[in-house]
CSV table of C-alpha atoms and ligand atoms in Angstrom, one decimal:
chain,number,residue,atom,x,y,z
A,1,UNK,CA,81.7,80.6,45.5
A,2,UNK,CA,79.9,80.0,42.1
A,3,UNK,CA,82.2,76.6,40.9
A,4,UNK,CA,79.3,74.4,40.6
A,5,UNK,CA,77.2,77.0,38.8
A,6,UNK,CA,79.8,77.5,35.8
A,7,UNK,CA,78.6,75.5,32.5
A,8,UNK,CA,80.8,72.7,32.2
A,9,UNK,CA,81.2,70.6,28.9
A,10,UNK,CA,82.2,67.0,30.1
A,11,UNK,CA,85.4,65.7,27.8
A,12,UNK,CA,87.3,64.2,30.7
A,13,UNK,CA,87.7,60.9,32.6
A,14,UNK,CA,88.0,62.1,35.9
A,15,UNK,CA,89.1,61.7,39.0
A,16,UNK,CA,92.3,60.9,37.6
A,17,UNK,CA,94.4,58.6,40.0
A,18,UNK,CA,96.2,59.7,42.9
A,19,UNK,CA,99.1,56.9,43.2
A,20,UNK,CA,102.2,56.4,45.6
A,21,UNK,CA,105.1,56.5,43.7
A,22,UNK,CA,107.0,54.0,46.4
A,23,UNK,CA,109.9,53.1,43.9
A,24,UNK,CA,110.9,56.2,43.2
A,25,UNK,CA,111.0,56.6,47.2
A,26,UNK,CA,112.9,53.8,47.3
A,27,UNK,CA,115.8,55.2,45.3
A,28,UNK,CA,115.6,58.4,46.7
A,29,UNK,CA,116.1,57.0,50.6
A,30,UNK,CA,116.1,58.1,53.8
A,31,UNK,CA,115.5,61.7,52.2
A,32,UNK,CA,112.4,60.8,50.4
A,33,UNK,CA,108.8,62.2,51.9
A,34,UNK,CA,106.0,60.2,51.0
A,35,UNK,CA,105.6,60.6,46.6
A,36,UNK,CA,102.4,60.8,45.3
A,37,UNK,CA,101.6,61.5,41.7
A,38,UNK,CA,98.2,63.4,40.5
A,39,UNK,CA,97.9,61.4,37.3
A,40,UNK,CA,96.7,64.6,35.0
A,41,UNK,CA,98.6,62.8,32.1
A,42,UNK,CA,95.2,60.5,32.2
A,43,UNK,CA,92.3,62.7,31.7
A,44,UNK,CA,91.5,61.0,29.3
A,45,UNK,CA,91.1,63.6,26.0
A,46,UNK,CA,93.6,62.3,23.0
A,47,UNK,CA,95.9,61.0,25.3
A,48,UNK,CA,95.4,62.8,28.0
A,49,UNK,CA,97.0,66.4,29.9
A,50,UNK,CA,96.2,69.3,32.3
A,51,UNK,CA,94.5,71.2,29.3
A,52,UNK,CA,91.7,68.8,29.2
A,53,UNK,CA,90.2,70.2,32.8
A,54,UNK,CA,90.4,73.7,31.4
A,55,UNK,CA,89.2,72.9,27.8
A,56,UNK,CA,86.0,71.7,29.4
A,57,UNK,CA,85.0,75.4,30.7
A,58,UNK,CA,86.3,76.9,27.6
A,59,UNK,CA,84.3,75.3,24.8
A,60,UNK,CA,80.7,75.0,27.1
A,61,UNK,CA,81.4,79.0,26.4
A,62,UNK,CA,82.3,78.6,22.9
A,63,UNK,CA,79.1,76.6,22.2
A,64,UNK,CA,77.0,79.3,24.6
A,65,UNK,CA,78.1,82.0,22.4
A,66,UNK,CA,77.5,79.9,19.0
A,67,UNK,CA,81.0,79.5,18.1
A,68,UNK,CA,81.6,77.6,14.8
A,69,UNK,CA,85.3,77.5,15.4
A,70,UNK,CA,88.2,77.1,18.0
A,71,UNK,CA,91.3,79.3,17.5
A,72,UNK,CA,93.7,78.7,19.6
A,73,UNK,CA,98.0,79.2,19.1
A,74,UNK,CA,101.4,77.5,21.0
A,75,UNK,CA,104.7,75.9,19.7
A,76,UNK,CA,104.1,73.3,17.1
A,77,UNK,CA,104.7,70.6,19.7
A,78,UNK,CA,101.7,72.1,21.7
A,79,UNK,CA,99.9,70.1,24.2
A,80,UNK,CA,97.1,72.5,24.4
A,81,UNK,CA,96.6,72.9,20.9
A,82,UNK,CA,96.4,68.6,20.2
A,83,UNK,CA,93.7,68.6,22.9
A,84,UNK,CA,91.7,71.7,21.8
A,85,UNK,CA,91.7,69.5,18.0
A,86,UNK,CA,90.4,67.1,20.2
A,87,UNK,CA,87.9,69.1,21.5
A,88,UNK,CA,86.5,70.6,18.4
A,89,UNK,CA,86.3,66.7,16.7
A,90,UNK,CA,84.0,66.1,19.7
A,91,UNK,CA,81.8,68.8,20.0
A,92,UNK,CA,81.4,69.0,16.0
A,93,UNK,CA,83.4,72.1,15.5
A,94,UNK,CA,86.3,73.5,12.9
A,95,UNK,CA,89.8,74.4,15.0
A,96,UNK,CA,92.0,76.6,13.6
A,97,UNK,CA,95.5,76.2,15.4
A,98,UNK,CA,98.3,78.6,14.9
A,99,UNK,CA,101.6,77.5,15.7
A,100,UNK,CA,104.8,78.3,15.9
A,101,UNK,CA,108.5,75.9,14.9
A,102,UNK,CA,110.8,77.4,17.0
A,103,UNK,CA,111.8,74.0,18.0
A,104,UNK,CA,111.0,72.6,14.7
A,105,UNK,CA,108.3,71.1,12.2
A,106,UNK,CA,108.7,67.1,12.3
A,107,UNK,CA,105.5,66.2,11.7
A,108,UNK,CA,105.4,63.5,14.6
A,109,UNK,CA,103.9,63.6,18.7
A,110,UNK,CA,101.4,66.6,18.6
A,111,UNK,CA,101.4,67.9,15.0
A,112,UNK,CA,100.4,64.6,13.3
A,113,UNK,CA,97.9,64.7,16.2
A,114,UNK,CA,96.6,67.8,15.5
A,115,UNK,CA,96.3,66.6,11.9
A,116,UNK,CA,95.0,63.5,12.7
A,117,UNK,CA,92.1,65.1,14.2
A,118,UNK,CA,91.0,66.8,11.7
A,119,UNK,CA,92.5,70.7,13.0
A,120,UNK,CA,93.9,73.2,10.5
A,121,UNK,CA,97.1,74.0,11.0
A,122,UNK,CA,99.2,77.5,10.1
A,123,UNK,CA,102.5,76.6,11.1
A,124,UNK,CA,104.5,79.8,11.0
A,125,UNK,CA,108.6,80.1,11.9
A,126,UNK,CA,108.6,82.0,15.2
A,127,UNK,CA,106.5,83.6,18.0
A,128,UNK,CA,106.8,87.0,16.6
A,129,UNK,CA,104.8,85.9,13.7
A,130,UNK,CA,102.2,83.8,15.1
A,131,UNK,CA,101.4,87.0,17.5
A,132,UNK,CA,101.1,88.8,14.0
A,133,UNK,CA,98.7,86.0,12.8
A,134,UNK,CA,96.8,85.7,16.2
A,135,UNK,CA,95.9,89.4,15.7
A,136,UNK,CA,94.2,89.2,12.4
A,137,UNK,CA,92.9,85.8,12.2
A,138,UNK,CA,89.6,86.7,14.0
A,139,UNK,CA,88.9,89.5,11.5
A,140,UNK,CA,89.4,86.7,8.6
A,141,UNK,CA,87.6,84.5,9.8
A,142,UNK,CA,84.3,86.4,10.2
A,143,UNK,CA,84.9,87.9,6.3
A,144,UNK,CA,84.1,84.1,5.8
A,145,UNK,CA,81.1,83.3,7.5
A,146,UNK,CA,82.6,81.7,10.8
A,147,UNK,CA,82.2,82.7,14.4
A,148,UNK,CA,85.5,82.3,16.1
A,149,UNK,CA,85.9,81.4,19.3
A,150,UNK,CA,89.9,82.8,20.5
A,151,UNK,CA,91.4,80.4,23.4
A,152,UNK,CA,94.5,82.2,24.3
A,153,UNK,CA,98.1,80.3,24.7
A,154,UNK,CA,97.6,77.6,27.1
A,155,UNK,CA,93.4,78.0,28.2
A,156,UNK,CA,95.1,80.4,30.6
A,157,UNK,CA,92.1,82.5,31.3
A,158,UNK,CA,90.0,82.5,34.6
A,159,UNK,CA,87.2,80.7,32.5
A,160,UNK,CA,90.6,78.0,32.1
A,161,UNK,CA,91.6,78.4,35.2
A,162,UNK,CA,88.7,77.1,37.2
A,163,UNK,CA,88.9,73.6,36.1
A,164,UNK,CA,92.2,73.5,38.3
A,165,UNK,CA,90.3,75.3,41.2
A,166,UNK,CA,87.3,72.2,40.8
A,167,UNK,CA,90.7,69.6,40.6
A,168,UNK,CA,91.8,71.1,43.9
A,169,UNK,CA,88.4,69.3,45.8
A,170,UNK,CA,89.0,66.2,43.4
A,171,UNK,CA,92.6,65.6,45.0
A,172,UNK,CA,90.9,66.5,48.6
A,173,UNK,CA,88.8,63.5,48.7
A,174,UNK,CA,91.5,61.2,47.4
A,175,UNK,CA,94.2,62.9,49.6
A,176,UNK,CA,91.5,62.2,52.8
A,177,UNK,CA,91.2,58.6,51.8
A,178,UNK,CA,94.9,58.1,52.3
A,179,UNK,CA,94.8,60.3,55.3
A,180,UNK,CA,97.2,62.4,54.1
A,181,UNK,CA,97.7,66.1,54.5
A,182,UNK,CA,100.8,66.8,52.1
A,183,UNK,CA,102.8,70.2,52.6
A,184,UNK,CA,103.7,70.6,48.9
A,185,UNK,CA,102.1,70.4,45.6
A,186,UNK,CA,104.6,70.7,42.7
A,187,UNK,CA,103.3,71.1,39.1
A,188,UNK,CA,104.9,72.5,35.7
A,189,UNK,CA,104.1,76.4,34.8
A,190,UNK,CA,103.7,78.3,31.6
A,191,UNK,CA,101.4,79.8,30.6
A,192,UNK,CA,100.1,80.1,34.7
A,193,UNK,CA,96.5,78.6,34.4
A,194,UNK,CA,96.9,75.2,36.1
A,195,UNK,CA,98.7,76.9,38.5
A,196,UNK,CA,96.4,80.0,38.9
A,197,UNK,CA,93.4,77.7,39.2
A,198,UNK,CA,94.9,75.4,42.1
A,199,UNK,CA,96.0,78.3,43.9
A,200,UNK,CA,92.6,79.7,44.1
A,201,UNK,CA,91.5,76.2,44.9
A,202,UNK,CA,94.0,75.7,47.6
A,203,UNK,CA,92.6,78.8,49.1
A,204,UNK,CA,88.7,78.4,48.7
A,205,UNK,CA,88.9,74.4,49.7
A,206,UNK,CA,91.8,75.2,53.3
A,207,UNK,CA,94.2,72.9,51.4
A,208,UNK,CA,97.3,71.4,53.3
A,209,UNK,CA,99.9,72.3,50.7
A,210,UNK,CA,101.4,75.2,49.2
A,211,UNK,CA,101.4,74.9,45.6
A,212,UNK,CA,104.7,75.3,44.4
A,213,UNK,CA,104.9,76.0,40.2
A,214,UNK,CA,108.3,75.0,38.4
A,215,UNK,CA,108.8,77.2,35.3
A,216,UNK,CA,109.5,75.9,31.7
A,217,UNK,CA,110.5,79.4,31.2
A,218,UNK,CA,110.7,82.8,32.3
A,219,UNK,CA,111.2,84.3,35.2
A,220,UNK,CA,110.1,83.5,38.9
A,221,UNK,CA,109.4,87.3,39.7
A,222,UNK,CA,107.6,88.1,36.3
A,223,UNK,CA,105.6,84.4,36.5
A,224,UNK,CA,104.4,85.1,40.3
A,225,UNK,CA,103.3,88.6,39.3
A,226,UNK,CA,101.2,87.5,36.3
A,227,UNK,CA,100.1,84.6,38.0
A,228,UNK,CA,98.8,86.0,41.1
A,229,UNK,CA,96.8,88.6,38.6
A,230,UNK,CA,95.4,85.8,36.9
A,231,UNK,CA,94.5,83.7,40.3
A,232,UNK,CA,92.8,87.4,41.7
A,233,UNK,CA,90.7,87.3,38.4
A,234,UNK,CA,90.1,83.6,38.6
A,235,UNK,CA,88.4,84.3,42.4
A,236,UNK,CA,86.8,87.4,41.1
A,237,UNK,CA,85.0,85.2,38.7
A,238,UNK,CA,84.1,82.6,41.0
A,239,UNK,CA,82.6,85.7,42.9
A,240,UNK,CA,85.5,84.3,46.2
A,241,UNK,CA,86.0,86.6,48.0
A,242,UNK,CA,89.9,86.9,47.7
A,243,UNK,CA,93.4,88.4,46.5
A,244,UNK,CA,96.7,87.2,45.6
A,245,UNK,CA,100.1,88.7,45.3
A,246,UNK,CA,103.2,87.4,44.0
A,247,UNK,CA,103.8,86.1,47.4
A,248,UNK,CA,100.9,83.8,47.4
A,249,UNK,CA,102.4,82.5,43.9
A,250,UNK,CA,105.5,80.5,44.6
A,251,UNK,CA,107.6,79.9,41.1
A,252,UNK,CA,111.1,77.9,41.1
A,253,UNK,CA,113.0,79.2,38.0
A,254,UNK,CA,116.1,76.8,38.4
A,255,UNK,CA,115.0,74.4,36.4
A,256,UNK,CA,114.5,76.5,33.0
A,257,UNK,CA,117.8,75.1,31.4
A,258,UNK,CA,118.2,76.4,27.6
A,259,UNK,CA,114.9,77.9,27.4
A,260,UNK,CA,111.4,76.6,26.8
A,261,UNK,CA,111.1,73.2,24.5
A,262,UNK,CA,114.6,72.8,25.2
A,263,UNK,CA,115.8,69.2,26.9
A,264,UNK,CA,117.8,69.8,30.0
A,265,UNK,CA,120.1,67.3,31.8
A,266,UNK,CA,118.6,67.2,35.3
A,267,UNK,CA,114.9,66.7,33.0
A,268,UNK,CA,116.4,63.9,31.0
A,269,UNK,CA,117.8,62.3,34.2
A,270,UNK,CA,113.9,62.7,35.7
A,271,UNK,CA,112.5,61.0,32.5
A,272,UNK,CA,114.5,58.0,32.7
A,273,UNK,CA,114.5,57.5,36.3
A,274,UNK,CA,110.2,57.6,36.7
A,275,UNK,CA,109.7,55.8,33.5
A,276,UNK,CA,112.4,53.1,35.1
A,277,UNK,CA,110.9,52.8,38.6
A,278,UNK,CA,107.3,53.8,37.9
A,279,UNK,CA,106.9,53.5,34.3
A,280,UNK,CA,105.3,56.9,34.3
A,281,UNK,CA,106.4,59.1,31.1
A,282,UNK,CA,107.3,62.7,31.6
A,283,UNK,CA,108.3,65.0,28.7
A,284,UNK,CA,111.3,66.9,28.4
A,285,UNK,CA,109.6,70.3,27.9
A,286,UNK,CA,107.5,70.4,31.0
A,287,UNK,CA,106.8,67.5,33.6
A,288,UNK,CA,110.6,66.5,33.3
A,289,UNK,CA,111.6,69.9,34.4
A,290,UNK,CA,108.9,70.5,37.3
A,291,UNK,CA,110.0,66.7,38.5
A,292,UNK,CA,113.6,67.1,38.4
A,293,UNK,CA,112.6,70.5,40.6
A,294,UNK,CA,110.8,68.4,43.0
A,295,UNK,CA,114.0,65.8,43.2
A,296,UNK,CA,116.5,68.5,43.3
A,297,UNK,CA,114.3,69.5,46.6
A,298,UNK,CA,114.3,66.4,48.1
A,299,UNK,CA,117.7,65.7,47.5
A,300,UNK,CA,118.7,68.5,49.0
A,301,UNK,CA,116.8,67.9,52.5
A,302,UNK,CA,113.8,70.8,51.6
A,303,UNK,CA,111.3,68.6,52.4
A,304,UNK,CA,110.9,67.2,55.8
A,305,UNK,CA,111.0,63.3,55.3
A,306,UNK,CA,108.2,62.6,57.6
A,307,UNK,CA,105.6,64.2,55.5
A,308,UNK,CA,104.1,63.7,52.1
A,309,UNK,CA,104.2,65.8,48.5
A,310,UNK,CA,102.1,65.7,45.5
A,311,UNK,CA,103.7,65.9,42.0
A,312,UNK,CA,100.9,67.0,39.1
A,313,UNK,CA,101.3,65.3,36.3
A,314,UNK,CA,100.4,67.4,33.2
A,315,UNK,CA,101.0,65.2,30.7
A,316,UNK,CA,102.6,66.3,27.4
A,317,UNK,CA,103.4,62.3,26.5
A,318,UNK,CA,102.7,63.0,22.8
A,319,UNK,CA,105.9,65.4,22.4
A,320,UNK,CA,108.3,63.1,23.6
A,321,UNK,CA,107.8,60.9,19.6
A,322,UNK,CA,109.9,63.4,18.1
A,323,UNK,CA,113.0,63.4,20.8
A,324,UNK,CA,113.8,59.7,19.7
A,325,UNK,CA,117.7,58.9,20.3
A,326,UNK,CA,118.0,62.3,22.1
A,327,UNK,CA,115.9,61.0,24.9
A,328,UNK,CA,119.4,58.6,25.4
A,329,UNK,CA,121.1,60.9,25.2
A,330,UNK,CA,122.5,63.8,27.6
A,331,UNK,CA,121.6,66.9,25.9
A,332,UNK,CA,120.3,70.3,25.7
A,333,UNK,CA,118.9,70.7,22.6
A,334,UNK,CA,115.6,70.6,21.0
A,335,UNK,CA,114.8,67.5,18.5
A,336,UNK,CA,115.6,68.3,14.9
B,401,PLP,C1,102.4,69.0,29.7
B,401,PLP,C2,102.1,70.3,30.2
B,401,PLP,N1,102.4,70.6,31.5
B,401,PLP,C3,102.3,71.8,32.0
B,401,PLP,C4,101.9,72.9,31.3
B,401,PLP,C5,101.8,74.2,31.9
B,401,PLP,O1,100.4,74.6,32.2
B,401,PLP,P1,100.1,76.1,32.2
B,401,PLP,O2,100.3,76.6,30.8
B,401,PLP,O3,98.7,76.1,32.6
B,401,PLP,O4,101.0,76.8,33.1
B,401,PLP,C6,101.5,72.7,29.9
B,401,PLP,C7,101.1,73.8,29.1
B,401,PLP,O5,101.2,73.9,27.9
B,401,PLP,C8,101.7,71.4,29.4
B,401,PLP,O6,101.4,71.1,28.1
């Protein structure tokens, strides 16, 4: 496998911590396996998240192919968007984000991040419309001089991908240390990269668990098929010599609730009880519903109690400013 050949641009602090979350096992009781959380939400880039690992792939290709600007598009409240700003401030170059207010326009949590750091910002009223953008903004921005680099939704390309393949032998070596051998490895999926890339990595590096994606939305069926196309072209890259089907990519879609950016009540219930026996902050649009997935599992007796899980923390901290009094609150709406 070519992993350590691929150019790398370092923007993270890494190896995040790998923690025991022993209050929340306390609460949970006899049910509980052994908790441990991949702290993703630290990586360190503009406070932190699973796009960091990918972004670090990405934009040593951007600057290979002498890119003068980052494009990249997702909701308004993106995650990946705030941390490919980030990116662009470090490595001196323009971003161009494209966004979408489906959920809304406060300019709080991500957008006055994205501002903050310098990014320009098209904010445009649905997705429909920043597809329509998406297509011609390349062909602009070369009419004016620039050479555009185009990240997709999410970094969710095998180039993306393959900084959750490398994470997969970062958690290895902390996972031996504890001498632990977990079955399952839950994590939030969306636009399928993170989970694509620790697939493939769970596969190349004989991992003990199964990696087991929630979605934020979609369907399971549609989610495992793209995915396992995206993990086949994530090994084909790495030159690995392997295939995947939607069998090999395990989504839970039960945790969706309203739709994507939309608070659910088993998410809200998650958020309040880590940040009360952990002090670990999930947000409502995607850790809170991949942990309240994991919960609803070991609740329900899924997991054998003897053995250990990992939860992958993806971050997304920034979005939760703009919930305010809804994050009391039992709802399932987005933030106005
Ligand atoms: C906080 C957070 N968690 C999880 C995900 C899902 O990752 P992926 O898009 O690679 O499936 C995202 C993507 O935007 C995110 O921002």
């Amino acid at each position: 496998m070519r992993l350590a050949t691929i150019p790398r641009y370092p923007l993270t602090t890494i190896p995040t911590p790998l923690i025991r979350a022993r209050n929340l096992e306390a609460v949970l009781g006899r049910a509980s396996p052994r908790i441990y959380l991949k702290r993703d939400d630290l990586t360190g880039l503009a406070f932190g998240g699973n796009k960091a690992r990918k972004l670090e792939y990405l934009v040593a290709d951007a600057l290979a192919t002498g890119a003068t600007v980052l494009v990249t598009e997702g909701a308004v409240q993106s995650n990946h968007a705030r941390m490919t700003a980030a990116t662009a401030a470090i490595v001196g170059l323009r971003a161009v984000l494209v966004l979408d207010a489906r959920n809304g326009d406060a300019l709080a949590g991500n957008l006055l991040l994205d501002r903050l750091l310098a990014a320009e910002v098209r904010v445009v009223p649905d997705k429909e419309a920043r597809e329509a953008v998406m297509q011609r903004i390349g062909d602009e921005l070369e009419a004016s001089g620039e050479r555009p680099y185009v990240i997709p939704a999410g970094g969710s390309v095998p180039l993306g991908a393959v900084g959750y393949v490398a994470m997969v032998q970062e958690i290895l070596a902390q996972l031996l240390e504890v001498s632990e051998a977990p079955s399952r490895l839950y994590c939030a999926t969306s636009s399928l990269g993170t989970q694509a890339g620790l697939t493939v990595g769970a596969c190349a590096f004989s991992a003990p668990f199964v990696v087991q994606g929630m979605a934020v939305e979609g369907s399971a069926q549609e989610l495992s098929e793209v995915g396992a196309l995206l993990a086949t072209a994530t090994a084909d890259l790495l030159q690995l010599d392997a295939t995947f089907t939607s069998r090999d990519f395990r989504v839970d879609d039960r945790f969706v609730g309203a739709g994507y950016g939309k608070a659910s009540a088993e998410g809200l219930e998650a958020i309040r009880l880590l940040a009360r026996t952990e002090a670990v902050l999930l947000d409502p649009a995607y850790t809170a519903k991949a942990m309240a997935g994991m919960l609803a599992d070991i609740r329900a007796g899924a997991i054998d109690p003897h053995n250990a899980v990992v939860f992958l923390h993806t971050g997304g901290g920034p979005s939760l400013f703009p919930w305010g009094q809804a994050l009391l609150e039992p709802v399932d709406t987005a933030p106005s």
